[in-house]
Short mmCIF file of C-alpha atoms in Angstrom, two decimals:
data_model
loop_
_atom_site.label_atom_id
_atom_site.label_comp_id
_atom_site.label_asym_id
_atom_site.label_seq_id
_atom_site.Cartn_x
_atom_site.Cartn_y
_atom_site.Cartn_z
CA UNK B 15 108.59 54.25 71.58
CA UNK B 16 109.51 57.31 69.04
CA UNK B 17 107.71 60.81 69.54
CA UNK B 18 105.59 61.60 66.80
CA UNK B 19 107.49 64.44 64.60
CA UNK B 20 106.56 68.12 66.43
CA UNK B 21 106.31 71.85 64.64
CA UNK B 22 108.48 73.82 67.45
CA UNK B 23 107.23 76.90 67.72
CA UNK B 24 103.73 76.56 68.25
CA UNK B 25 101.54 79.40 69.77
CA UNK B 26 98.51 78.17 71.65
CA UNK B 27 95.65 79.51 70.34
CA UNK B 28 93.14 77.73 72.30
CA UNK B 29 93.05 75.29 74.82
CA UNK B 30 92.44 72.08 73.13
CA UNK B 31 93.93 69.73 74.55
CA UNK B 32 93.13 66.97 72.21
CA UNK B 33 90.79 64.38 72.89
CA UNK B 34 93.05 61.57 73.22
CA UNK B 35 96.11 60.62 75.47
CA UNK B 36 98.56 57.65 73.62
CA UNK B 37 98.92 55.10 76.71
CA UNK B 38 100.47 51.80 76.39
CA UNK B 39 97.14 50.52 76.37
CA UNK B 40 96.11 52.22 73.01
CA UNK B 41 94.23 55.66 73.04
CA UNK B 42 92.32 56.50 75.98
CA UNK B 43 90.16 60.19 76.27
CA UNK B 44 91.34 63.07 78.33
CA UNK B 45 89.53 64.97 81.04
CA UNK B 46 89.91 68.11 83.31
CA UNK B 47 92.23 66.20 86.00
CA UNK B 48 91.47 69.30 88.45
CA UNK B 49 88.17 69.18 89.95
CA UNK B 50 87.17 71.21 93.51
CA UNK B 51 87.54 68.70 96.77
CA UNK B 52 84.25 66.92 97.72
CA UNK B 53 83.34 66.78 101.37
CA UNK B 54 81.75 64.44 102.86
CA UNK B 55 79.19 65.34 105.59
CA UNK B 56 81.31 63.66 108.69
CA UNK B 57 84.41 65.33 107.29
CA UNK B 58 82.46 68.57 107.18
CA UNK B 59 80.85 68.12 111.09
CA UNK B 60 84.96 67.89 111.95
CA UNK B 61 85.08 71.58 110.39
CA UNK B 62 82.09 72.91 112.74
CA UNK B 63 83.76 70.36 115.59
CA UNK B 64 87.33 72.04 115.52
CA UNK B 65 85.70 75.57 115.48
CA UNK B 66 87.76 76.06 112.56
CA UNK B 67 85.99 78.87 110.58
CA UNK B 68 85.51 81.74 112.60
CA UNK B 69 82.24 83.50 113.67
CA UNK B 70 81.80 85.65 110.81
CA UNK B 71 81.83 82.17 108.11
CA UNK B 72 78.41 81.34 108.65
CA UNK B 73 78.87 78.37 106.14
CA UNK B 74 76.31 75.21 105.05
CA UNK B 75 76.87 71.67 102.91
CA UNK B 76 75.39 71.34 99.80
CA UNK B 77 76.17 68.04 97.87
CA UNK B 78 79.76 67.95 98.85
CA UNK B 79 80.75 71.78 98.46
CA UNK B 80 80.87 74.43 101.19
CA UNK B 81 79.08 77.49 100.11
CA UNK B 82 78.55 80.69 102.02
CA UNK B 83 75.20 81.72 104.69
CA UNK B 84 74.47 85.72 103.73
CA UNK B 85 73.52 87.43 106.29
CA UNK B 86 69.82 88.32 106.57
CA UNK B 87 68.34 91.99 105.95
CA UNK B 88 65.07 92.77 107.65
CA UNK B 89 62.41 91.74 104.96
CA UNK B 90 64.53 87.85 105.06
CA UNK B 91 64.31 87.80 108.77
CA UNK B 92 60.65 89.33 109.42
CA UNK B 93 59.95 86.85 106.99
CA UNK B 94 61.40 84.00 108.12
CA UNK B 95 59.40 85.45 111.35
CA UNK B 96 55.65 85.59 110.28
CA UNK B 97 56.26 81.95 108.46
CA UNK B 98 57.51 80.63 112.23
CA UNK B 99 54.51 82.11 114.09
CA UNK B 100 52.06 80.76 110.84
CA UNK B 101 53.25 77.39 111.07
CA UNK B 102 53.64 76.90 114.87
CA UNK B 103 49.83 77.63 114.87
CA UNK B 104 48.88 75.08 112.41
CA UNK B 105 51.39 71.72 113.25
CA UNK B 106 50.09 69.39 115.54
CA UNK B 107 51.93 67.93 118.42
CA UNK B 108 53.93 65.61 116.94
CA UNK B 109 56.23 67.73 114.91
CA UNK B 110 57.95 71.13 116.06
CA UNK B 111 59.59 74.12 113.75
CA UNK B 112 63.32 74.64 113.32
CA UNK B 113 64.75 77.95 111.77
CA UNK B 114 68.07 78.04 110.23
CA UNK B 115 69.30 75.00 111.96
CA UNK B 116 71.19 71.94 110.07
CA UNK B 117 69.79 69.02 108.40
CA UNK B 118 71.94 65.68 108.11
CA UNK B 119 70.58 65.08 104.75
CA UNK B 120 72.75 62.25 102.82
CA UNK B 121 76.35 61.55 103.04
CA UNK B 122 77.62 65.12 101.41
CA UNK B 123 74.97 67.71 102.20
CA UNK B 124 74.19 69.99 105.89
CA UNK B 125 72.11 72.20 104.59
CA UNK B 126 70.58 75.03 106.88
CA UNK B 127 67.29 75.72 105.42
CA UNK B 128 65.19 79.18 106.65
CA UNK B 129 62.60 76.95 107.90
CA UNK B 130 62.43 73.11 108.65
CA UNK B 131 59.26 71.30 109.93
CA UNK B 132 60.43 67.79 111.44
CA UNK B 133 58.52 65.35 113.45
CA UNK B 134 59.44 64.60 117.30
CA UNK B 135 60.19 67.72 119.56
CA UNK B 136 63.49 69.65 120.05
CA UNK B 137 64.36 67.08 123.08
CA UNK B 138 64.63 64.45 120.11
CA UNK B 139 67.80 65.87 118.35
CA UNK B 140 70.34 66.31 121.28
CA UNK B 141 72.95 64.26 119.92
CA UNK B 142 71.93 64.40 116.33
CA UNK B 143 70.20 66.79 113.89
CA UNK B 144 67.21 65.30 112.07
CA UNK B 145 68.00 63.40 108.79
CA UNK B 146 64.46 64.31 106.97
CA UNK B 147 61.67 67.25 107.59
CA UNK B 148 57.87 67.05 106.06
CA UNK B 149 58.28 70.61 104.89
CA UNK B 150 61.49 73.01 104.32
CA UNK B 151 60.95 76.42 103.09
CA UNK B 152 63.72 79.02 101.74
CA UNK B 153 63.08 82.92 101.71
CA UNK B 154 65.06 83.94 98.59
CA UNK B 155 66.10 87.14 97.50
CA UNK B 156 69.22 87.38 96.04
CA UNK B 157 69.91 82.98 96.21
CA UNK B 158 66.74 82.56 93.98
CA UNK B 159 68.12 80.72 91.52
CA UNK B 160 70.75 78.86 93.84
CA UNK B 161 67.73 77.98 95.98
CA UNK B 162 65.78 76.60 92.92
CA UNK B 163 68.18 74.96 91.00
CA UNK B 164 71.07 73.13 93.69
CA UNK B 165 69.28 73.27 96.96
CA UNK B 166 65.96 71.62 95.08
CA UNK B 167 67.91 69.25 93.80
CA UNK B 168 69.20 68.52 97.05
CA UNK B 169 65.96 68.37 98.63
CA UNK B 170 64.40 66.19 96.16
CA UNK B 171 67.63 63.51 96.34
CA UNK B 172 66.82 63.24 99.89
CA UNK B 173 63.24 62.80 99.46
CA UNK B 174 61.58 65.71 100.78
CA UNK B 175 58.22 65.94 99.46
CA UNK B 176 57.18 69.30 100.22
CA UNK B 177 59.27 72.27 99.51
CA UNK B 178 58.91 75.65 99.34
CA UNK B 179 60.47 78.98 98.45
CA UNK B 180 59.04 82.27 99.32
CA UNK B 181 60.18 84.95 96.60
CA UNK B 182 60.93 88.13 98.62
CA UNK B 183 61.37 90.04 95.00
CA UNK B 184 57.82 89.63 94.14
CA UNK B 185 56.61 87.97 97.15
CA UNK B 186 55.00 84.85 95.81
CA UNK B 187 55.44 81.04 97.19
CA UNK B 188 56.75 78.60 94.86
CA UNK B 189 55.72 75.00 96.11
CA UNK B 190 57.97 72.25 94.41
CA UNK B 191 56.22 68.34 95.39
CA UNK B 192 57.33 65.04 93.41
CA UNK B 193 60.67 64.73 94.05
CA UNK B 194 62.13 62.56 90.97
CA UNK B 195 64.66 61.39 88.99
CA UNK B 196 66.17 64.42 86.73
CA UNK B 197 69.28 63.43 84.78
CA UNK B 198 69.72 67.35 83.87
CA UNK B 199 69.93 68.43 87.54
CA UNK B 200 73.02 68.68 89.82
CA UNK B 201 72.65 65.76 91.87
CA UNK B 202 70.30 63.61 89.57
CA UNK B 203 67.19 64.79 91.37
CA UNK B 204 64.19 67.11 90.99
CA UNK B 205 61.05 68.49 91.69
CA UNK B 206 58.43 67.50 88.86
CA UNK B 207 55.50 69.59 89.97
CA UNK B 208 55.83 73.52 90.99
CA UNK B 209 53.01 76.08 91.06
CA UNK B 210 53.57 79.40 92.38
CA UNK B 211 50.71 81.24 94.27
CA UNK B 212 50.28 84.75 94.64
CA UNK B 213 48.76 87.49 97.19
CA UNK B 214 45.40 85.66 97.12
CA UNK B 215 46.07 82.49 97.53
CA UNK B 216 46.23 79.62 100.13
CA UNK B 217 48.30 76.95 100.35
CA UNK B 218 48.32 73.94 103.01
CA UNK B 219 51.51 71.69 103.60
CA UNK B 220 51.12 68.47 102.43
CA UNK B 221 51.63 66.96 105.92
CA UNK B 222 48.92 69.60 107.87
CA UNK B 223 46.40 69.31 104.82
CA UNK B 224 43.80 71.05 106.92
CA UNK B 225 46.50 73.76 107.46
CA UNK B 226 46.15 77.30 105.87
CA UNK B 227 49.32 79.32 104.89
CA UNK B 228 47.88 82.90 103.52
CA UNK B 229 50.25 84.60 100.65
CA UNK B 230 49.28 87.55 101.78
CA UNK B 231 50.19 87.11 105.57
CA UNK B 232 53.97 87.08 104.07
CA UNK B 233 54.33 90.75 103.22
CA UNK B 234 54.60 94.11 104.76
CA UNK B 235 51.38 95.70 105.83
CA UNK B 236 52.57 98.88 105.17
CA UNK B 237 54.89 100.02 102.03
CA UNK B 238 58.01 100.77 102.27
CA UNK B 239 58.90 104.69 103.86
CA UNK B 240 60.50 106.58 100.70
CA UNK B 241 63.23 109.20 101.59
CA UNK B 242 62.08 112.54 100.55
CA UNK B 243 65.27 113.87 98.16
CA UNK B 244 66.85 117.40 98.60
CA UNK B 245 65.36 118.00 101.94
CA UNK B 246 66.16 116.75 105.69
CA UNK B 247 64.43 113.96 107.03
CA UNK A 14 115.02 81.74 71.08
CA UNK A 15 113.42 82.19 67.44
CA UNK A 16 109.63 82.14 68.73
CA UNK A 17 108.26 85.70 68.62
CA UNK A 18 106.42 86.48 72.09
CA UNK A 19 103.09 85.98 72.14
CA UNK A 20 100.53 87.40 74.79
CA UNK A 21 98.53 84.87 76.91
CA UNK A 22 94.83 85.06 76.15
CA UNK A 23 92.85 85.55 79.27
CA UNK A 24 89.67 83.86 79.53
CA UNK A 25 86.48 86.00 81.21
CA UNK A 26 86.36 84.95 84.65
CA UNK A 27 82.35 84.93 85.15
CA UNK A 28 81.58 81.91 83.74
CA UNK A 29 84.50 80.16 85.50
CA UNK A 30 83.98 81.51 88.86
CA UNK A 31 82.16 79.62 91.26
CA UNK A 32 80.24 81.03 94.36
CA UNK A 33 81.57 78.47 96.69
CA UNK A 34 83.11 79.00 100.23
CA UNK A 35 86.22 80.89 99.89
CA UNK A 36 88.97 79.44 102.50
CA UNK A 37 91.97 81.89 103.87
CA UNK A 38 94.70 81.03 103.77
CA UNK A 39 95.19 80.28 107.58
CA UNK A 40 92.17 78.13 108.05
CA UNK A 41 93.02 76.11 105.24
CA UNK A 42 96.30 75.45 107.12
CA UNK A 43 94.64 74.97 110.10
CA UNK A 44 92.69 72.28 108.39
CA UNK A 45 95.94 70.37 107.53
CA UNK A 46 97.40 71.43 111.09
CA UNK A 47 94.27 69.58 112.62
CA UNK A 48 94.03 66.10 110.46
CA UNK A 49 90.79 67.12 108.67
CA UNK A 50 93.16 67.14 105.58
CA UNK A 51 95.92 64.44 105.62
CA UNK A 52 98.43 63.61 103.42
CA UNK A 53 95.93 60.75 101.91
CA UNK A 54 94.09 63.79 100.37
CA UNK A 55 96.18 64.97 96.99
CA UNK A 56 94.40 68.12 97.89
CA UNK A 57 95.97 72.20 96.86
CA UNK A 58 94.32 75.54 97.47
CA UNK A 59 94.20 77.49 94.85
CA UNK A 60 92.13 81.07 94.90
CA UNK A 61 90.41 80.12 98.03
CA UNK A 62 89.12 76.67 96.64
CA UNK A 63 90.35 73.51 97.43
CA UNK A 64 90.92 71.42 94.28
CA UNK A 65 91.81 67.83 93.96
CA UNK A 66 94.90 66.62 92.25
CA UNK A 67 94.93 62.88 89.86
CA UNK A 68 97.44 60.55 90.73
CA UNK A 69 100.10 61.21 88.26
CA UNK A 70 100.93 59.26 85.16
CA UNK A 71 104.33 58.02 84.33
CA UNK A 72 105.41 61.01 82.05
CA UNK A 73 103.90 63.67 84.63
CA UNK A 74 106.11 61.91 87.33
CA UNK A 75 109.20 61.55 84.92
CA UNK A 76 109.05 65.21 84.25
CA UNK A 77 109.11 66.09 88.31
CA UNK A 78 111.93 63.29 89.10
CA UNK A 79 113.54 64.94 85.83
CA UNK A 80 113.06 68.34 86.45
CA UNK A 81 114.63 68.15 89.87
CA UNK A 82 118.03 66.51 88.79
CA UNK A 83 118.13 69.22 85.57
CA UNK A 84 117.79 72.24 87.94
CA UNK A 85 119.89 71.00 90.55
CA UNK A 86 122.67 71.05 88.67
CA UNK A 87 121.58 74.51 86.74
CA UNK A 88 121.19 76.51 90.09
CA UNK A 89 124.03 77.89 92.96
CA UNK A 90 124.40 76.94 96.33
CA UNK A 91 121.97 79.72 97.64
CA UNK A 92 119.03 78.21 96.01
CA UNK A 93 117.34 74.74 96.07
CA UNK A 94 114.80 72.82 94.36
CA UNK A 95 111.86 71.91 96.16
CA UNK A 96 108.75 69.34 94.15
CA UNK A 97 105.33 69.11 94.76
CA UNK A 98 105.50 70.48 98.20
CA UNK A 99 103.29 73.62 99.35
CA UNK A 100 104.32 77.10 98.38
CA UNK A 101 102.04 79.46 100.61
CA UNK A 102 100.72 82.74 98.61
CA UNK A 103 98.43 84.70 100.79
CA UNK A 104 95.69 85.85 101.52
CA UNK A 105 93.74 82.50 99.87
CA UNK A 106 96.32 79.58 98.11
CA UNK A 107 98.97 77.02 98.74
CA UNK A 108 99.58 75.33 95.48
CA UNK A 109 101.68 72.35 95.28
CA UNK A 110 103.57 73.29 92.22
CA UNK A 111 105.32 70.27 90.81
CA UNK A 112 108.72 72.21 90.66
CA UNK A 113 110.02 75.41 92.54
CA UNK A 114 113.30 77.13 92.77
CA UNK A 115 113.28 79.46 96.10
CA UNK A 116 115.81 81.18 97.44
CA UNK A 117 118.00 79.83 100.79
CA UNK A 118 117.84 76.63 101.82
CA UNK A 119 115.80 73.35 102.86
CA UNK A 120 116.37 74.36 106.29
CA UNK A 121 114.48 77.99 106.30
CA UNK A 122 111.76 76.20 105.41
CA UNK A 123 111.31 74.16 108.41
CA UNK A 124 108.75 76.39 110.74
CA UNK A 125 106.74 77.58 107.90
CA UNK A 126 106.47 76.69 103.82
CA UNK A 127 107.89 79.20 101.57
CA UNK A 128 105.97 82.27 100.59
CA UNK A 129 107.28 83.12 96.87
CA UNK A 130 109.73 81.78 94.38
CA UNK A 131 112.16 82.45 92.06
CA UNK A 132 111.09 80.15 89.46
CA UNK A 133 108.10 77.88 88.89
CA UNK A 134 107.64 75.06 86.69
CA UNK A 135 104.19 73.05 86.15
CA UNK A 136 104.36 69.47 84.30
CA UNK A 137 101.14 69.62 81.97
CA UNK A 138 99.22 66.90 80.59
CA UNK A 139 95.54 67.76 81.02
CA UNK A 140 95.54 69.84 83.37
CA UNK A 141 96.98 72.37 80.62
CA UNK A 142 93.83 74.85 80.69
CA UNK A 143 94.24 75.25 84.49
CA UNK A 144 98.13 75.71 84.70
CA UNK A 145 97.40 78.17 82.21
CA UNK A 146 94.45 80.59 83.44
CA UNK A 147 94.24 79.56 87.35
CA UNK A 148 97.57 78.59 88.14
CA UNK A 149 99.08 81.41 85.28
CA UNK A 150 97.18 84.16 87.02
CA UNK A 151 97.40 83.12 90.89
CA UNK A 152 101.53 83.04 89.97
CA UNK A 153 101.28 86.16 88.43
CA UNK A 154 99.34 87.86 91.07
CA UNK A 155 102.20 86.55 93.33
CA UNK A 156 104.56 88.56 91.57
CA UNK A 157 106.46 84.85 90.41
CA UNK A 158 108.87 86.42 87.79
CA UNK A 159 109.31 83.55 86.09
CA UNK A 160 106.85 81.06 85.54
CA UNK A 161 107.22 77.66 82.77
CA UNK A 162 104.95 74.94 81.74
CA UNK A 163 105.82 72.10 80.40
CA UNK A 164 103.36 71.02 77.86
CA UNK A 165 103.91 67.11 77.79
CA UNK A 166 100.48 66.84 75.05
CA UNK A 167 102.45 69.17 72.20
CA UNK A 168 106.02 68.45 73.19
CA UNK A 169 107.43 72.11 74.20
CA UNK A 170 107.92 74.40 77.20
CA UNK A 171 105.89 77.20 77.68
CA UNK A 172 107.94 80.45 79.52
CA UNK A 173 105.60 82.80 80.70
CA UNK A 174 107.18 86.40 82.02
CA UNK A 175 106.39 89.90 83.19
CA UNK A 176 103.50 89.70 85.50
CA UNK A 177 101.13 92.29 85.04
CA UNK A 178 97.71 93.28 86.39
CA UNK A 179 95.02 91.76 83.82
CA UNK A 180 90.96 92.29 84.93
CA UNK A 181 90.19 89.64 82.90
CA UNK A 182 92.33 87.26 84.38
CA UNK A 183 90.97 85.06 87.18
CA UNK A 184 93.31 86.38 89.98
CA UNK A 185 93.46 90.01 88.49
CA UNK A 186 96.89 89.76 86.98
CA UNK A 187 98.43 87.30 84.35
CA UNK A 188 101.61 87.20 82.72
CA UNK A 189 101.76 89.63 79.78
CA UNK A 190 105.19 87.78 78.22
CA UNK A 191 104.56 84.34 76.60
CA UNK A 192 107.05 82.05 74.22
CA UNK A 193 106.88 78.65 73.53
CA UNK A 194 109.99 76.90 73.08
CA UNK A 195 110.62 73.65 70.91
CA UNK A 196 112.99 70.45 72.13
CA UNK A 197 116.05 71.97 70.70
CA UNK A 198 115.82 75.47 71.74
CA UNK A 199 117.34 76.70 74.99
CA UNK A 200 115.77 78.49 77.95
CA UNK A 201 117.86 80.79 80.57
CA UNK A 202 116.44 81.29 84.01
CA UNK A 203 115.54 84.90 85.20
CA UNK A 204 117.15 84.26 88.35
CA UNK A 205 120.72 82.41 86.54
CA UNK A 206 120.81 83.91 83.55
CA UNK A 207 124.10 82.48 82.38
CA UNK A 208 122.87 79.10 82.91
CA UNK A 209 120.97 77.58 79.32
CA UNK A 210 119.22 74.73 79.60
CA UNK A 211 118.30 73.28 76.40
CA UNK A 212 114.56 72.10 76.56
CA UNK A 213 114.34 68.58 75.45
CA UNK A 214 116.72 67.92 78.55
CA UNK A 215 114.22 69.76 80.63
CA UNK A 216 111.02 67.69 79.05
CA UNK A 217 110.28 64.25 79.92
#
């Protein structure tokens, strides 16, 4: 086989790579060859197993890449808080509240979701963490769109049908249902229907329909205590 | 040489950058250290990500077996050739580069990998893009003097020089020297610069 005649001194001006590689087969496209590791989820519990990240790499699994936990400032955690004490009011028996702990969703994903309501009691999940919840809510500040975009599509692959993310920038609930296919979203799933309720609204989880979740109950009573500039406080 | 030099363009790194889990260095080797990454996985960390490698096509592994035997003979005794084997650059990457020069011998290099190099050589097909922004800048950053690509797609070599710091580069430095040689040109090594090695020996 003869090389195909070549200027020698060429300057790359871009990175085109061509579209094509010459094979023995004929012509066959190129791709990126370098792509991030995917984990799997029982790859990922030998991680957490080993103690291998440190105490300070507060990590979760999300579709096959590991991606940081930030720690929470007060309005995330009083938050996270009121919606515990809400919800534990309104569940019945049968199902009990988890904060922050991990979900088994799927072969690639451990997500740790701010809130997850699951059916069976705490006793249930000794040697396994639940593989589905009837409700998962995120409090998102600074993840918003992260929290939207890859962790619903998450969610909605593994069939969650209710799930929710409280805005702590403007303090309104978005509630995503009808988890679908979505060729345009990271893992091929989404949400169809979202509505997003404000200070005066109600909302019931789909599971507790008789349940009552005020907007308003999620926010400070009081506003926030402004420094007074120039002087001593 | 008759190329003029050429500086690298740097790509922005905000749309590149991901906002994945960043591993150190040490817990990445820990990882390896405990079985949770085995030699099945053709895995490298590069800038705190773990990134897969494609088994290699015929001309990507001709240029390593090629490479190997070409600077062999080019280099003295108190340097060797090590391919495809992990070079460790802390805080956050051990690349696999496909060909390394490193001073001393196979024997340092028992306890621990290598930690910097005298000379660097990447065989390109497509992975051309990343040997030249990531794996440019993360060598650069590491202060690797000397740093070549083989570009298998147009048929020359690449010789990338003179790290410098670069914001715009994905590691925060990139290499600010950059000719491309053709098949008959020759290329001298930083590190043995009255060896010449005339490039279409060099390319597969």
């Amino acid at each position: 086989m003869t090389a195909p005649p070549i200027e020698t001194t060429v300057v790359p001006k871009s990175d085109d790579l061509g579209t094509q590689r010459s094979t023995p087969n004929g012509l066959v496209p190129l791709r990126d060859e370098v792509v991030r590791f995917r984990w799997t989820r029982e790859r990922y519990e030998q991680i957490v197993e080993h103690g291998i990240l440190g105490e300070d790499d507060h990590v979760e699994l999300l579709a096959g890449e590991i991606f940081s936990v930030s720690p929470q400032n007060s309005p995330h955690a009083a938050a996270m808080l009121i919606l515990v004490r809400l919800l534990q009011a309104l569940i019945g028996p049968g199902f009990h509240v988890r904060p922050q702990l991990p979900l088994s969703l799927d072969e690639d994903s451990m997500p740790e979701p701010d809130i997850a309501i699951v059916s069976g009691a705490a006793e249930d999940y000794w040697y396994t963490h639940p593989t589905t919840a009837v409700l998962i809510i995120e409090i998102a500040e600074s993840s918003l769109a992260s929290d939207r975009r890859r962790k619903g599509s998450i969610y909605a692959r593994a069939g969650i049908e209710d799930y929710w993310i409280f805005n702590l920038v403007n303090f309104r609930l978005e509630v995503y249902r009808q988890p679908a296919e979505d060729a345009d979203s990271p893992t091929g799933y989404a949400y169809e229907q979202r509505t997003v309720y404000g200070a005066g609204d109600t909302v019931a989880p789909l599971a507790f329909p008789d349940g009552v979740v005020a907007v308003r109950d999620l926010q400070p009573k009081t506003p926030p205590q402004r420094r007074k500039r120039g002087k001593r406080a | 040489m008759t190329a003029p030099p050429a500086i690298l363009p740097t790509a922005s790194p905000v749309d590149e950058m991901p906002d994945t889990f960043r591993w150190s260095l040490e817990a990445y080797e820990r990882l390896v250290e405990l079985g949770v990454l085995t030699t099945c996985d053709p895995v490298e960390l590069v800038g705190g990500e773990i990134v897969t490698m494609s088994p290699q096509y015929s001309p990507h592994a001709a240029g390593v077996v090629i490479g190997t035997q070409v600077l062999g003979k080019a280099i003295d005794d108190s340097h060797h050739v090590r391919a495809q084997v992990p070079l460790a650059l802390v805080p956050d990457s051990e690349p696999e580069p496909d060909l390394v020069v490193v001073t001393g011998t196979p024997r340092d290099f028992v306890a621990a990998h290598p930690r910097s190099a005298v000379l660097i050589i990447e065989v390109a097909e497509s992975s051309l893009r990343y040997d030249r922004r990531i794996k440019g800048s993360l060598y650069a950053r590491a202060g690797i003097p000397d740093y070549w690509i083989e570009n298998l797609g147009a048929g020359v070599l690449e010789v990338y020089r003179n790290p410098v710091p670069d914001p715009t580069a994905r590691f925060g430095f990139s290499y600010s020297e950059m000719r491309t040689l053709g098949k008959e040109e020759r290329i001298m090594p930083l590190a043995f610069p009255s060896v010449s090695i005339r490039v279409g020996d060099l390319l597969p």
